[in-house]
Amino acid sequence: MEYKEFEKNNVFGLGQENSAFAQFFIGKSYLNPLTKPGEGSLFFANVTFEPGCRNNWHIHHASEGGGQILLCAAGSGWYQEWGKPAQSLQPGDVVVIPANVKHWHGAQKDAWFSHIAVEAPGKDTKNEWLEQVSDEQYEKLGQ
């Protein structure tokens, strides 16, 4: 999907380059906060990935509750939990990621991708960033 077509469908907007977390991504990502952190119990942000961009393996830790929810908004992406096959993501898909599950998500290699990321409230929550999803692992997806 070309950017102009993607932009028409990305109703929550591109936002700014996600430079604060760039070290945890291969490729460029963009962040558009939809709510302000610390206001209310939930933080919603539109995360956009350029084609081929993905985040590192990571875990949303919590002793109670926690985890993350992805609401797929535009384009085509991937989600994968450790030890399981990757799932293709399309607009309208919802991914519920329990706390303490190692996973990654990002765009398919030939498409832009956008999802609303929701951090689920919990006790003792923290994110742990891990190794990159290698080019070799990534290139095998969808074959």
CSV table of N, CA and C in Angstrom, one decimal:
chain,number,residue,atom,x,y,z
A,1,MET,N,0.8,-1.2,0.0
A,1,MET,CA,0.0,0.0,0.0
A,1,MET,C,0.9,1.2,0.0
A,2,GLU,N,0.7,2.1,-1.0
A,2,GLU,CA,1.4,3.4,-1.0
A,2,GLU,C,1.0,4.3,0.1
A,3,TYR,N,1.9,5.2,0.5
A,3,TYR,CA,1.6,6.1,1.6
A,3,TYR,C,0.3,7.0,1.4
A,4,LYS,N,0.1,7.5,0.2
A,4,LYS,CA,-1.0,8.4,-0.1
A,4,LYS,C,-2.4,7.6,0.2
A,5,GLU,N,-2.4,6.4,-0.2
A,5,GLU,CA,-3.6,5.6,0.0
A,5,GLU,C,-3.8,5.3,1.5
A,6,PHE,N,-2.6,4.9,2.1
A,6,PHE,CA,-2.6,4.6,3.6
A,6,PHE,C,-3.1,5.8,4.4
A,7,GLU,N,-2.6,7.0,4.0
A,7,GLU,CA,-2.9,8.2,4.7
A,7,GLU,C,-4.4,8.5,4.8
A,8,LYS,N,-5.1,8.2,3.7
A,8,LYS,CA,-6.5,8.4,3.6
A,8,LYS,C,-7.3,7.5,4.6
A,9,ASN,N,-6.7,6.4,4.9
A,9,ASN,CA,-7.3,5.4,5.8
A,9,ASN,C,-6.9,5.5,7.2
A,10,ASN,N,-5.8,6.2,7.5
A,10,ASN,CA,-5.2,6.4,8.8
A,10,ASN,C,-5.9,7.5,9.5
A,11,VAL,N,-7.1,7.3,10.0
A,11,VAL,CA,-8.0,8.4,10.5
A,11,VAL,C,-7.4,9.0,11.8
A,12,PHE,N,-6.6,8.3,12.5
A,12,PHE,CA,-6.0,8.9,13.7
A,12,PHE,C,-4.8,9.7,13.6
A,13,GLY,N,-4.2,9.7,12.3
A,13,GLY,CA,-3.1,10.6,12.0
A,13,GLY,C,-1.7,10.0,12.3
A,14,LEU,N,-0.8,10.5,11.6
A,14,LEU,CA,0.6,9.9,11.6
A,14,LEU,C,1.3,10.3,12.9
A,15,GLY,N,1.2,11.5,13.4
A,15,GLY,CA,1.9,12.0,14.6
A,15,GLY,C,3.3,12.3,14.2
A,16,GLN,N,4.2,12.3,15.3
A,16,GLN,CA,5.6,12.6,15.1
A,16,GLN,C,6.4,11.4,15.1
A,17,GLU,N,7.6,11.5,14.5
A,17,GLU,CA,8.5,10.4,14.5
A,17,GLU,C,8.8,9.9,15.9
A,18,ASN,N,8.8,8.6,16.1
A,18,ASN,CA,8.9,8.0,17.5
A,18,ASN,C,10.4,7.9,17.9
A,19,SER,N,11.1,9.1,17.9
A,19,SER,CA,12.5,9.1,18.1
A,19,SER,C,12.9,8.6,19.5
A,20,ALA,N,12.0,8.8,20.5
A,20,ALA,CA,12.3,8.4,21.9
A,20,ALA,C,12.4,6.9,22.0
A,21,PHE,N,11.8,6.1,21.2
A,21,PHE,CA,11.8,4.7,21.2
A,21,PHE,C,12.5,4.1,20.0
A,22,ALA,N,13.1,4.9,19.2
A,22,ALA,CA,13.7,4.4,17.9
A,22,ALA,C,14.7,3.3,18.1
A,23,GLN,N,15.4,3.2,19.3
A,23,GLN,CA,16.4,2.2,19.5
A,23,GLN,C,15.7,0.8,19.6
A,24,PHE,N,14.4,0.8,19.8
A,24,PHE,CA,13.7,-0.5,20.0
A,24,PHE,C,12.9,-0.9,18.7
A,25,PHE,N,13.2,-0.2,17.6
A,25,PHE,CA,12.5,-0.5,16.3
A,25,PHE,C,13.5,-0.7,15.2
A,26,ILE,N,13.2,-1.5,14.2
A,26,ILE,CA,13.9,-1.5,13.0
A,26,ILE,C,13.0,-0.8,12.0
A,27,GLY,N,13.5,0.3,11.4
A,27,GLY,CA,12.8,1.2,10.6
A,27,GLY,C,12.2,2.3,11.4
A,28,LYS,N,11.4,3.2,10.7
A,28,LYS,CA,10.8,4.3,11.3
A,28,LYS,C,9.4,4.0,11.8
A,29,SER,N,9.1,4.5,13.0
A,29,SER,CA,7.7,4.5,13.5
A,29,SER,C,7.3,5.9,13.9
A,30,TYR,N,6.0,6.1,14.0
A,30,TYR,CA,5.5,7.4,14.4
A,30,TYR,C,4.5,7.2,15.5
A,31,LEU,N,4.4,8.2,16.4
A,31,LEU,CA,3.5,8.1,17.5
A,31,LEU,C,2.6,9.4,17.6
A,32,ASN,N,1.3,9.1,17.7
A,32,ASN,CA,0.3,10.1,17.8
A,32,ASN,C,-0.5,9.8,19.1
A,33,PRO,N,-0.1,10.4,20.2
A,33,PRO,CA,-0.9,10.1,21.5
A,33,PRO,C,-2.4,10.6,21.3
A,34,LEU,N,-3.3,9.8,21.6
A,34,LEU,CA,-4.7,10.2,21.5
A,34,LEU,C,-5.3,10.7,22.9
A,35,THR,N,-4.7,10.2,23.9
A,35,THR,CA,-5.0,10.7,25.3
A,35,THR,C,-3.6,11.1,25.9
A,36,LYS,N,-3.7,11.9,27.0
A,36,LYS,CA,-2.5,12.3,27.7
A,36,LYS,C,-2.1,11.2,28.7
A,37,PRO,N,-0.8,10.9,28.7
A,37,PRO,CA,-0.4,9.9,29.8
A,37,PRO,C,-0.7,10.5,31.1
A,38,GLY,N,-1.2,9.6,32.0
A,38,GLY,CA,-1.5,10.0,33.4
A,38,GLY,C,-2.9,10.6,33.6
A,39,GLU,N,-3.6,10.8,32.5
A,39,GLU,CA,-5.0,11.3,32.6
A,39,GLU,C,-6.0,10.1,32.5
A,40,GLY,N,-6.6,9.8,33.5
A,40,GLY,CA,-7.5,8.7,33.5
A,40,GLY,C,-6.7,7.4,33.7
A,41,SER,N,-7.4,6.3,33.5
A,41,SER,CA,-6.7,5.0,33.7
A,41,SER,C,-6.1,4.4,32.5
A,42,LEU,N,-6.4,4.9,31.3
A,42,LEU,CA,-5.9,4.3,30.1
A,42,LEU,C,-5.2,5.3,29.2
A,43,PHE,N,-4.1,4.9,28.6
A,43,PHE,CA,-3.4,5.7,27.6
A,43,PHE,C,-3.6,5.0,26.2
A,44,PHE,N,-4.1,5.8,25.3
A,44,PHE,CA,-4.3,5.4,23.9
A,44,PHE,C,-3.3,6.2,23.0
A,45,ALA,N,-2.6,5.5,22.1
A,45,ALA,CA,-1.7,6.1,21.1
A,45,ALA,C,-1.8,5.4,19.8
A,46,ASN,N,-1.9,6.2,18.7
A,46,ASN,CA,-1.8,5.6,17.4
A,46,ASN,C,-0.3,5.5,17.0
A,47,VAL,N,0.1,4.2,16.8
A,47,VAL,CA,1.5,3.9,16.4
A,47,VAL,C,1.4,3.5,14.9
A,48,THR,N,2.2,4.2,14.1
A,48,THR,CA,2.3,4.0,12.7
A,48,THR,C,3.7,3.5,12.3
A,49,PHE,N,3.8,2.4,11.5
A,49,PHE,CA,5.0,1.8,11.1
A,49,PHE,C,5.2,2.0,9.6
A,50,GLU,N,6.3,2.4,9.1
A,50,GLU,CA,6.6,2.4,7.7
A,50,GLU,C,6.7,1.0,7.2
A,51,PRO,N,6.6,0.7,5.9
A,51,PRO,CA,6.8,-0.6,5.4
A,51,PRO,C,8.1,-1.3,5.9
A,52,GLY,N,8.0,-2.5,6.4
A,52,GLY,CA,9.1,-3.2,7.0
A,52,GLY,C,9.5,-2.9,8.4
A,53,CYS,N,8.9,-1.9,9.0
A,53,CYS,CA,9.3,-1.5,10.3
A,53,CYS,C,8.6,-2.4,11.3
A,54,ARG,N,9.4,-2.8,12.4
A,54,ARG,CA,8.8,-3.6,13.5
A,54,ARG,C,9.6,-3.3,14.7
A,55,ASN,N,8.9,-3.5,15.9
A,55,ASN,CA,9.6,-3.3,17.1
A,55,ASN,C,10.3,-4.6,17.6
A,56,ASN,N,11.1,-4.4,18.5
A,56,ASN,CA,11.9,-5.6,19.1
A,56,ASN,C,10.9,-6.5,19.9
A,57,TRP,N,11.3,-7.7,20.1
A,57,TRP,CA,10.6,-8.5,21.0
A,57,TRP,C,10.6,-7.7,22.4
A,58,HIS,N,9.4,-7.8,23.0
A,58,HIS,CA,9.3,-7.2,24.3
A,58,HIS,C,8.2,-7.8,25.2
A,59,ILE,N,8.2,-7.4,26.4
A,59,ILE,CA,7.3,-8.0,27.4
A,59,ILE,C,6.7,-6.8,28.2
A,60,HIS,N,5.4,-6.8,28.4
A,60,HIS,CA,4.7,-5.9,29.3
A,60,HIS,C,4.5,-6.7,30.6
A,61,HIS,N,5.3,-6.4,31.5
A,61,HIS,CA,5.3,-7.1,32.8
A,61,HIS,C,4.2,-6.5,33.7
A,62,ALA,N,3.6,-7.4,34.5
A,62,ALA,CA,2.7,-6.9,35.6
A,62,ALA,C,2.5,-8.1,36.6
A,63,SER,N,2.4,-7.7,37.8
A,63,SER,CA,2.1,-8.8,38.8
A,63,SER,C,0.6,-9.0,38.9
A,64,GLU,N,-0.2,-8.1,38.5
A,64,GLU,CA,-1.7,-8.2,38.4
A,64,GLU,C,-2.1,-7.4,37.2
A,65,GLY,N,-3.1,-7.9,36.4
A,65,GLY,CA,-3.7,-7.1,35.3
A,65,GLY,C,-2.6,-6.9,34.3
A,66,GLY,N,-2.6,-5.7,33.7
A,66,GLY,CA,-1.6,-5.3,32.7
A,66,GLY,C,-1.7,-5.9,31.4
A,67,GLY,N,-0.7,-5.8,30.6
A,67,GLY,CA,-0.7,-6.3,29.2
A,67,GLY,C,-1.0,-5.1,28.2
A,68,GLN,N,-1.4,-5.4,27.0
A,68,GLN,CA,-1.6,-4.4,26.0
A,68,GLN,C,-2.7,-4.9,25.0
A,69,ILE,N,-3.4,-4.0,24.5
A,69,ILE,CA,-4.4,-4.2,23.4
A,69,ILE,C,-4.0,-3.4,22.2
A,70,LEU,N,-4.0,-4.1,21.0
A,70,LEU,CA,-3.8,-3.4,19.8
A,70,LEU,C,-5.1,-3.4,19.0
A,71,LEU,N,-5.5,-2.2,18.5
A,71,LEU,CA,-6.7,-2.1,17.7
A,71,LEU,C,-6.2,-1.7,16.3
A,72,CYS,N,-6.2,-2.6,15.4
A,72,CYS,CA,-5.6,-2.3,14.1
A,72,CYS,C,-6.5,-1.3,13.3
A,73,ALA,N,-5.9,-0.3,12.8
A,73,ALA,CA,-6.6,0.9,12.2
A,73,ALA,C,-6.4,1.0,10.7
A,74,ALA,N,-5.2,0.8,10.2
A,74,ALA,CA,-5.0,1.0,8.7
A,74,ALA,C,-3.8,0.2,8.3
A,75,GLY,N,-3.8,-0.2,7.0
A,75,GLY,CA,-2.7,-0.9,6.5
A,75,GLY,C,-2.6,-2.4,6.8
A,76,SER,N,-1.4,-3.0,6.7
A,76,SER,CA,-1.3,-4.4,7.0
A,76,SER,C,0.0,-4.6,7.9
A,77,GLY,N,-0.2,-5.5,8.9
A,77,GLY,CA,0.9,-5.7,9.9
A,77,GLY,C,1.0,-7.1,10.3
A,78,TRP,N,1.9,-7.3,11.3
A,78,TRP,CA,2.2,-8.6,11.9
A,78,TRP,C,2.2,-8.5,13.4
A,79,TYR,N,1.8,-9.6,14.0
A,79,TYR,CA,1.9,-9.8,15.5
A,79,TYR,C,2.4,-11.2,15.7
A,80,GLN,N,3.3,-11.3,16.6
A,80,GLN,CA,3.8,-12.7,16.9
A,80,GLN,C,4.2,-12.8,18.4
A,81,GLU,N,3.7,-13.9,19.0
A,81,GLU,CA,4.1,-14.3,20.4
A,81,GLU,C,5.2,-15.3,20.3
A,82,TRP,N,6.1,-15.2,21.2
A,82,TRP,CA,7.3,-16.2,21.3
A,82,TRP,C,6.8,-17.6,21.2
A,83,GLY,N,7.4,-18.4,20.3
A,83,GLY,CA,7.1,-19.8,20.1
A,83,GLY,C,5.8,-20.1,19.3
A,84,LYS,N,5.2,-19.0,18.8
A,84,LYS,CA,3.9,-19.2,18.0
A,84,LYS,C,4.1,-18.6,16.6
A,85,PRO,N,3.3,-19.0,15.6
A,85,PRO,CA,3.5,-18.4,14.3
A,85,PRO,C,3.0,-17.0,14.3
A,86,ALA,N,3.5,-16.2,13.4
A,86,ALA,CA,3.1,-14.8,13.3
A,86,ALA,C,1.6,-14.7,12.7
A,87,GLN,N,0.9,-13.7,13.1
A,87,GLN,CA,-0.5,-13.5,12.6
A,87,GLN,C,-0.5,-12.2,11.8
A,88,SER,N,-1.1,-12.3,10.6
A,88,SER,CA,-1.3,-11.2,9.7
A,88,SER,C,-2.4,-10.3,10.4
A,89,LEU,N,-2.2,-9.0,10.3
A,89,LEU,CA,-3.1,-8.0,10.9
A,89,LEU,C,-3.7,-7.1,9.8
A,90,GLN,N,-5.0,-6.9,9.9
A,90,GLN,CA,-5.7,-6.0,9.0
A,90,GLN,C,-6.6,-5.0,9.8
A,91,PRO,N,-7.0,-3.9,9.2
A,91,PRO,CA,-7.9,-3.0,9.9
A,91,PRO,C,-9.1,-3.7,10.5
A,92,GLY,N,-9.4,-3.4,11.7
A,92,GLY,CA,-10.5,-4.0,12.4
A,92,GLY,C,-10.1,-5.2,13.3
A,93,ASP,N,-8.9,-5.7,13.1
A,93,ASP,CA,-8.4,-6.8,14.0
A,93,ASP,C,-8.1,-6.2,15.4
A,94,VAL,N,-8.3,-7.0,16.4
A,94,VAL,CA,-8.0,-6.7,17.8
A,94,VAL,C,-7.1,-7.8,18.4
A,95,VAL,N,-6.0,-7.4,19.0
A,95,VAL,CA,-5.1,-8.3,19.6
A,95,VAL,C,-5.0,-8.0,21.1
A,96,VAL,N,-5.3,-9.0,21.9
A,96,VAL,CA,-5.2,-8.8,23.3
A,96,VAL,C,-4.0,-9.6,23.8
A,97,ILE,N,-3.0,-8.8,24.3
A,97,ILE,CA,-1.7,-9.4,24.7
A,97,ILE,C,-1.7,-9.4,26.2
A,98,PRO,N,-1.7,-10.6,26.8
A,98,PRO,CA,-1.7,-10.7,28.2
A,98,PRO,C,-0.4,-10.2,28.8
A,99,ALA,N,-0.4,-9.8,30.0
A,99,ALA,CA,0.9,-9.4,30.7
A,99,ALA,C,1.9,-10.6,30.7
A,100,ASN,N,3.1,-10.3,30.6
A,100,ASN,CA,4.2,-11.3,30.8
A,100,ASN,C,4.4,-12.2,29.6
A,101,VAL,N,3.9,-11.8,28.4
A,101,VAL,CA,4.0,-12.6,27.2
A,101,VAL,C,5.0,-11.9,26.2
A,102,LYS,N,6.0,-12.6,25.8
A,102,LYS,CA,7.0,-12.0,24.9
A,102,LYS,C,6.4,-12.0,23.5
A,103,HIS,N,6.5,-10.8,22.8
A,103,HIS,CA,5.9,-10.6,21.5
A,103,HIS,C,6.6,-9.5,20.8
A,104,TRP,N,6.2,-9.3,19.5
A,104,TRP,CA,6.5,-8.1,18.7
A,104,TRP,C,5.4,-7.8,17.8
A,105,HIS,N,5.4,-6.6,17.2
A,105,HIS,CA,4.4,-6.3,16.2
A,105,HIS,C,5.0,-5.2,15.3
A,106,GLY,N,4.4,-5.1,14.1
A,106,GLY,CA,4.9,-4.1,13.1
A,106,GLY,C,4.3,-4.3,11.8
A,107,ALA,N,4.8,-3.5,10.8
A,107,ALA,CA,4.2,-3.5,9.4
A,107,ALA,C,4.7,-4.7,8.6
A,108,GLN,N,3.9,-5.1,7.6
A,108,GLN,CA,4.3,-6.0,6.6
A,108,GLN,C,5.3,-5.3,5.7
A,109,LYS,N,6.2,-6.1,5.0
A,109,LYS,CA,7.3,-5.5,4.3
A,109,LYS,C,6.9,-4.5,3.2
A,110,ASP,N,5.7,-4.7,2.6
A,110,ASP,CA,5.3,-3.9,1.5
A,110,ASP,C,4.1,-2.9,1.8
A,111,ALA,N,3.9,-2.7,3.1
A,111,ALA,CA,2.7,-1.9,3.5
A,111,ALA,C,3.0,-1.1,4.7
A,112,TRP,N,2.4,0.1,4.8
A,112,TRP,CA,2.3,0.9,6.0
A,112,TRP,C,1.3,0.2,6.9
A,113,PHE,N,1.4,0.4,8.2
A,113,PHE,CA,0.6,-0.2,9.2
A,113,PHE,C,0.4,0.8,10.4
A,114,SER,N,-0.9,0.8,10.9
A,114,SER,CA,-1.2,1.7,12.0
A,114,SER,C,-2.1,0.9,13.0
A,115,HIS,N,-1.8,1.0,14.3
A,115,HIS,CA,-2.7,0.5,15.3
A,115,HIS,C,-2.7,1.4,16.5
A,116,ILE,N,-3.9,1.3,17.2
A,116,ILE,CA,-4.0,2.0,18.4
A,116,ILE,C,-3.5,1.1,19.5
A,117,ALA,N,-2.5,1.5,20.3
A,117,ALA,CA,-1.9,0.7,21.3
A,117,ALA,C,-2.6,1.2,22.7
A,118,VAL,N,-3.0,0.3,23.5
A,118,VAL,CA,-3.6,0.6,24.7
A,118,VAL,C,-2.9,-0.2,25.8
A,119,GLU,N,-2.3,0.5,26.7
A,119,GLU,CA,-1.7,-0.2,27.9
A,119,GLU,C,-2.7,-0.5,28.9
A,120,ALA,N,-2.9,-1.8,29.2
A,120,ALA,CA,-3.9,-2.2,30.2
A,120,ALA,C,-3.4,-1.9,31.6
A,121,PRO,N,-4.3,-1.3,32.4
A,121,PRO,CA,-3.8,-1.0,33.8
A,121,PRO,C,-3.5,-2.3,34.6
A,122,GLY,N,-2.5,-2.2,35.4
A,122,GLY,CA,-2.2,-3.3,36.3
A,122,GLY,C,-1.3,-2.9,37.4
A,123,LYS,N,-0.8,-3.8,38.1
A,123,LYS,CA,0.0,-3.6,39.3
A,123,LYS,C,1.5,-3.9,39.0
A,124,ASP,N,2.4,-3.1,39.4
A,124,ASP,CA,3.8,-3.3,39.1
A,124,ASP,C,4.1,-3.5,37.6
A,125,THR,N,3.5,-2.6,36.8
A,125,THR,CA,3.7,-2.7,35.3
A,125,THR,C,5.1,-2.1,34.9
A,126,LYS,N,5.7,-2.7,33.9
A,126,LYS,CA,6.9,-2.1,33.3
A,126,LYS,C,7.1,-2.9,32.0
A,127,ASN,N,7.7,-2.2,31.1
A,127,ASN,CA,8.1,-2.9,29.8
A,127,ASN,C,9.5,-3.3,29.8
A,128,GLU,N,9.8,-4.4,29.2
A,128,GLU,CA,11.1,-4.9,29.1
A,128,GLU,C,11.4,-5.1,27.6
A,129,TRP,N,12.3,-4.3,27.0
A,129,TRP,CA,12.7,-4.5,25.6
A,129,TRP,C,13.8,-5.5,25.5
A,130,LEU,N,13.6,-6.3,24.4
A,130,LEU,CA,14.5,-7.5,24.2
A,130,LEU,C,15.2,-7.4,22.9
A,131,GLU,N,15.6,-8.5,22.3
A,131,GLU,CA,16.3,-8.6,21.1
A,131,GLU,C,15.5,-8.2,19.9
A,132,GLN,N,16.2,-7.8,18.8
A,132,GLN,CA,15.5,-7.4,17.5
A,132,GLN,C,14.9,-8.7,16.9
A,133,VAL,N,13.9,-8.5,16.1
A,133,VAL,CA,13.4,-9.5,15.2
A,133,VAL,C,14.3,-9.4,14.0
A,134,SER,N,15.0,-10.5,13.8
A,134,SER,CA,16.1,-10.5,12.7
A,134,SER,C,15.5,-10.4,11.3
A,135,ASP,N,16.3,-9.9,10.4
A,135,ASP,CA,15.8,-9.8,9.0
A,135,ASP,C,15.5,-11.2,8.5
A,136,GLU,N,16.3,-12.2,8.9
A,136,GLU,CA,16.0,-13.6,8.5
A,136,GLU,C,14.6,-14.0,9.0
A,137,GLN,N,14.3,-13.8,10.3
A,137,GLN,CA,13.0,-14.2,10.8
A,137,GLN,C,11.9,-13.4,10.1
A,138,TYR,N,12.1,-12.1,9.9
A,138,TYR,CA,11.1,-11.3,9.3
A,138,TYR,C,10.8,-11.7,7.8
A,139,GLU,N,11.8,-11.9,7.1
A,139,GLU,CA,11.7,-12.2,5.6
A,139,GLU,C,10.9,-13.5,5.4
A,140,LYS,N,10.9,-14.4,6.4
A,140,LYS,CA,10.2,-15.7,6.2
A,140,LYS,C,8.7,-15.6,6.4
A,141,LEU,N,8.2,-14.4,7.0
A,141,LEU,CA,6.8,-14.2,7.2
A,141,LEU,C,6.0,-14.2,5.9
A,142,GLY,N,4.9,-14.8,5.9
A,142,GLY,CA,4.0,-14.8,4.7
A,142,GLY,C,4.4,-15.7,3.6
A,143,GLN,N,5.4,-16.5,3.8
A,143,GLN,CA,5.8,-17.4,2.7
A,143,GLN,C,5.2,-18.8,2.8
